[in-house]
Amino acid sequence: MKFFIDTANLAEIQEAQDMGILDGVTTNPSLMAKEGIAGTDRVMAHYKAICDIVDGDVSAEVISTDFEGMVREGELLAALDPKIVVKIPMIKEGVKAIRYFSDQGIKTNCTLIFSAGQALLAAKAGATYVSPFIGRLDDISTDGMALIESIRLIFDNYGFETEILAASVRHSMHIIQCAEIGADVMTGPLSAIHALLKHPLTDIGLEKFLADHKKANS
Ligand code: E4P
């Protein structure tokens, strides 16, 4: 399973990259706003800065909701760097734009997926990735992980090449469950990736190894 980090924070992206486990980055307009990045020139420069840090795909989201606007924005984004994946919302105009970009050989990530039917539609249009939002479903007492299972089954039934990018990951158990189900990619915050590191027996074991070594060598 590929690990993407879900942030526009350059320091966090660099930290994950330095760990040697990072396969890509996802951003969205809220994450860009959180970093105080506004205005087309700054937004574009920020995406370029992200691409300069990571080796893998970088999802950059369009703001337009009409086909022509999405195409215009997406083409500008895609021209920035070969790592850019144009992120497009799951709306009718978005499906048309995904088909357009797919025919042009430009990678897309269909975002705001909350049902298997939406994922199927995006895959039919040729999306590179679909992003089902696990955490936001869990937030409304709906099983986000069941959606990942359902999409996995459908894509496997028909051999769709579209990758399942489990998004809105909130904690380490989401990551583990995604890996069990067979999501192709997960995108989550650095905190969820850090949480995978932790086990109290690791800390206790290391402390003992170091103490024993010290005793034997003093
Ligand atoms: C990523 O592609 C999504 O935009 C993101 O994972 C949404 O996460 P949130 O539900 O924590 O905002």
mmCIF file of N, CA, C and O and ligand atoms in Angstrom, residues 6 26-28 31 59 61 87 109 111 131 133 135-136 139 165-170 187, ligand 1:
data_model
loop_
_atom_site.group_PDB
_atom_site.id
_atom_site.type_symbol
_atom_site.label_atom_id
_atom_site.label_comp_id
_atom_site.label_asym_id
_atom_site.label_seq_id
_atom_site.Cartn_x
_atom_site.Cartn_y
_atom_site.Cartn_z
ATOM 1 N N ASP A 6 -1.317 13.771 3.796
ATOM 2 C CA ASP A 6 -2.470 14.617 3.495
ATOM 3 C C ASP A 6 -2.246 15.981 4.143
ATOM 4 O O ASP A 6 -2.793 16.265 5.211
ATOM 5 N N THR A 26 -1.296 14.460 -0.917
ATOM 6 C CA THR A 26 -2.600 14.993 -1.334
ATOM 7 C C THR A 26 -2.804 16.331 -0.625
ATOM 8 O O THR A 26 -2.415 16.495 0.543
ATOM 9 N N THR A 27 -3.414 17.265 -1.359
ATOM 10 C CA THR A 27 -3.781 18.547 -0.762
ATOM 11 C C THR A 27 -5.243 18.795 -1.118
ATOM 12 O O THR A 27 -5.817 18.073 -1.931
ATOM 13 N N ASN A 28 -5.809 19.782 -0.488
ATOM 14 C CA ASN A 28 -7.138 20.264 -0.895
ATOM 15 C C ASN A 28 -7.193 21.744 -0.547
ATOM 16 O O ASN A 28 -6.284 22.255 0.129
ATOM 17 N N LEU A 31 -6.650 22.547 3.126
ATOM 18 C CA LEU A 31 -5.275 22.342 3.613
ATOM 19 C C LEU A 31 -4.366 23.483 3.139
ATOM 20 O O LEU A 31 -3.469 23.920 3.870
ATOM 21 N N SER A 59 -1.344 15.499 -5.527
ATOM 22 C CA SER A 59 -2.690 15.886 -5.950
ATOM 23 C C SER A 59 -2.933 17.366 -5.681
ATOM 24 O O SER A 59 -2.764 17.837 -4.550
ATOM 25 N N GLU A 61 -5.921 20.322 -6.279
ATOM 26 C CA GLU A 61 -7.366 20.334 -6.547
ATOM 27 C C GLU A 61 -7.808 21.579 -7.319
ATOM 28 O O GLU A 61 -7.380 22.700 -7.009
ATOM 29 N N LYS A 87 -6.839 17.019 -9.173
ATOM 30 C CA LYS A 87 -7.874 16.513 -8.258
ATOM 31 C C LYS A 87 -9.202 17.184 -8.598
ATOM 32 O O LYS A 87 -9.304 18.417 -8.627
ATOM 33 N N ASN A 109 -7.396 12.549 -9.797
ATOM 34 C CA ASN A 109 -7.826 11.984 -8.511
ATOM 35 C C ASN A 109 -9.240 12.498 -8.273
ATOM 36 O O ASN A 109 -9.450 13.709 -8.107
ATOM 37 N N THR A 111 -12.164 13.277 -6.115
ATOM 38 C CA THR A 111 -12.283 13.490 -4.670
ATOM 39 C C THR A 111 -13.743 13.596 -4.232
ATOM 40 O O THR A 111 -14.647 13.678 -5.068
ATOM 41 N N SER A 131 -10.913 8.849 -4.395
ATOM 42 C CA SER A 131 -10.659 9.139 -2.981
ATOM 43 C C SER A 131 -11.928 9.015 -2.139
ATOM 44 O O SER A 131 -12.666 9.998 -1.946
ATOM 45 N N PHE A 133 -13.758 9.047 1.311
ATOM 46 C CA PHE A 133 -13.422 9.754 2.564
ATOM 47 C C PHE A 133 -13.887 8.926 3.772
ATOM 48 O O PHE A 133 -15.027 9.055 4.231
ATOM 49 N N GLY A 135 -12.934 8.946 7.096
ATOM 50 C CA GLY A 135 -13.160 9.644 8.373
ATOM 51 C C GLY A 135 -14.463 10.416 8.389
ATOM 52 O O GLY A 135 -15.185 10.409 9.387
ATOM 53 N N ARG A 136 -14.774 11.073 7.265
ATOM 54 C CA ARG A 136 -16.005 11.886 7.246
ATOM 55 C C ARG A 136 -17.248 10.989 7.286
ATOM 56 O O ARG A 136 -18.291 11.408 7.781
ATOM 57 N N ASP A 139 -17.577 9.952 10.853
ATOM 58 C CA ASP A 139 -18.093 11.103 11.620
ATOM 59 C C ASP A 139 -19.617 11.136 11.659
ATOM 60 O O ASP A 139 -20.208 11.709 12.569
ATOM 61 N N LEU A 165 -7.692 5.280 -3.333
ATOM 62 C CA LEU A 165 -6.879 6.137 -2.474
ATOM 63 C C LEU A 165 -7.726 6.459 -1.229
ATOM 64 O O LEU A 165 -8.578 7.354 -1.271
ATOM 65 N N ALA A 166 -7.554 5.685 -0.181
ATOM 66 C CA ALA A 166 -8.362 5.893 1.029
ATOM 67 C C ALA A 166 -7.981 7.234 1.654
ATOM 68 O O ALA A 166 -6.829 7.440 2.048
ATOM 69 N N ALA A 167 -8.960 8.150 1.708
ATOM 70 C CA ALA A 167 -8.697 9.516 2.178
ATOM 71 C C ALA A 167 -9.454 9.780 3.470
ATOM 72 O O ALA A 167 -10.219 8.933 3.935
ATOM 73 N N SER A 168 -9.198 10.957 4.031
ATOM 74 C CA SER A 168 -9.832 11.333 5.288
ATOM 75 C C SER A 168 -9.493 10.304 6.376
ATOM 76 O O SER A 168 -10.334 9.971 7.208
ATOM 77 N N VAL A 169 -8.267 9.818 6.302
ATOM 78 C CA VAL A 169 -7.746 8.892 7.323
ATOM 79 C C VAL A 169 -7.442 9.713 8.571
ATOM 80 O O VAL A 169 -6.839 10.780 8.480
ATOM 81 N N ARG A 170 -7.863 9.208 9.715
ATOM 82 C CA ARG A 170 -7.710 10.004 10.939
ATOM 83 C C ARG A 170 -6.711 9.418 11.930
ATOM 84 O O ARG A 170 -6.199 10.122 12.784
ATOM 85 N N THR A 187 -4.057 8.103 2.321
ATOM 86 C CA THR A 187 -3.501 9.420 2.607
ATOM 87 C C THR A 187 -3.972 9.861 3.976
ATOM 88 O O THR A 187 -5.169 9.809 4.287
HETATM 89 C C1 E4P B 1 -7.610 14.100 0.664
HETATM 90 O O1 E4P B 1 -7.520 13.896 -0.516
HETATM 91 C C2 E4P B 1 -8.821 14.654 1.281
HETATM 92 O O2 E4P B 1 -9.063 15.943 0.818
HETATM 93 C C3 E4P B 1 -8.644 14.631 2.762
HETATM 94 O O3 E4P B 1 -8.152 13.353 3.127
HETATM 95 C C4 E4P B 1 -9.874 15.009 3.552
HETATM 96 O O4 E4P B 1 -9.586 14.768 4.899
HETATM 97 P P1 E4P B 1 -10.484 15.373 6.095
HETATM 98 O O5 E4P B 1 -11.792 14.670 6.097
HETATM 99 O O6 E4P B 1 -9.672 15.035 7.329
HETATM 100 O O7 E4P B 1 -10.602 16.839 5.847
#
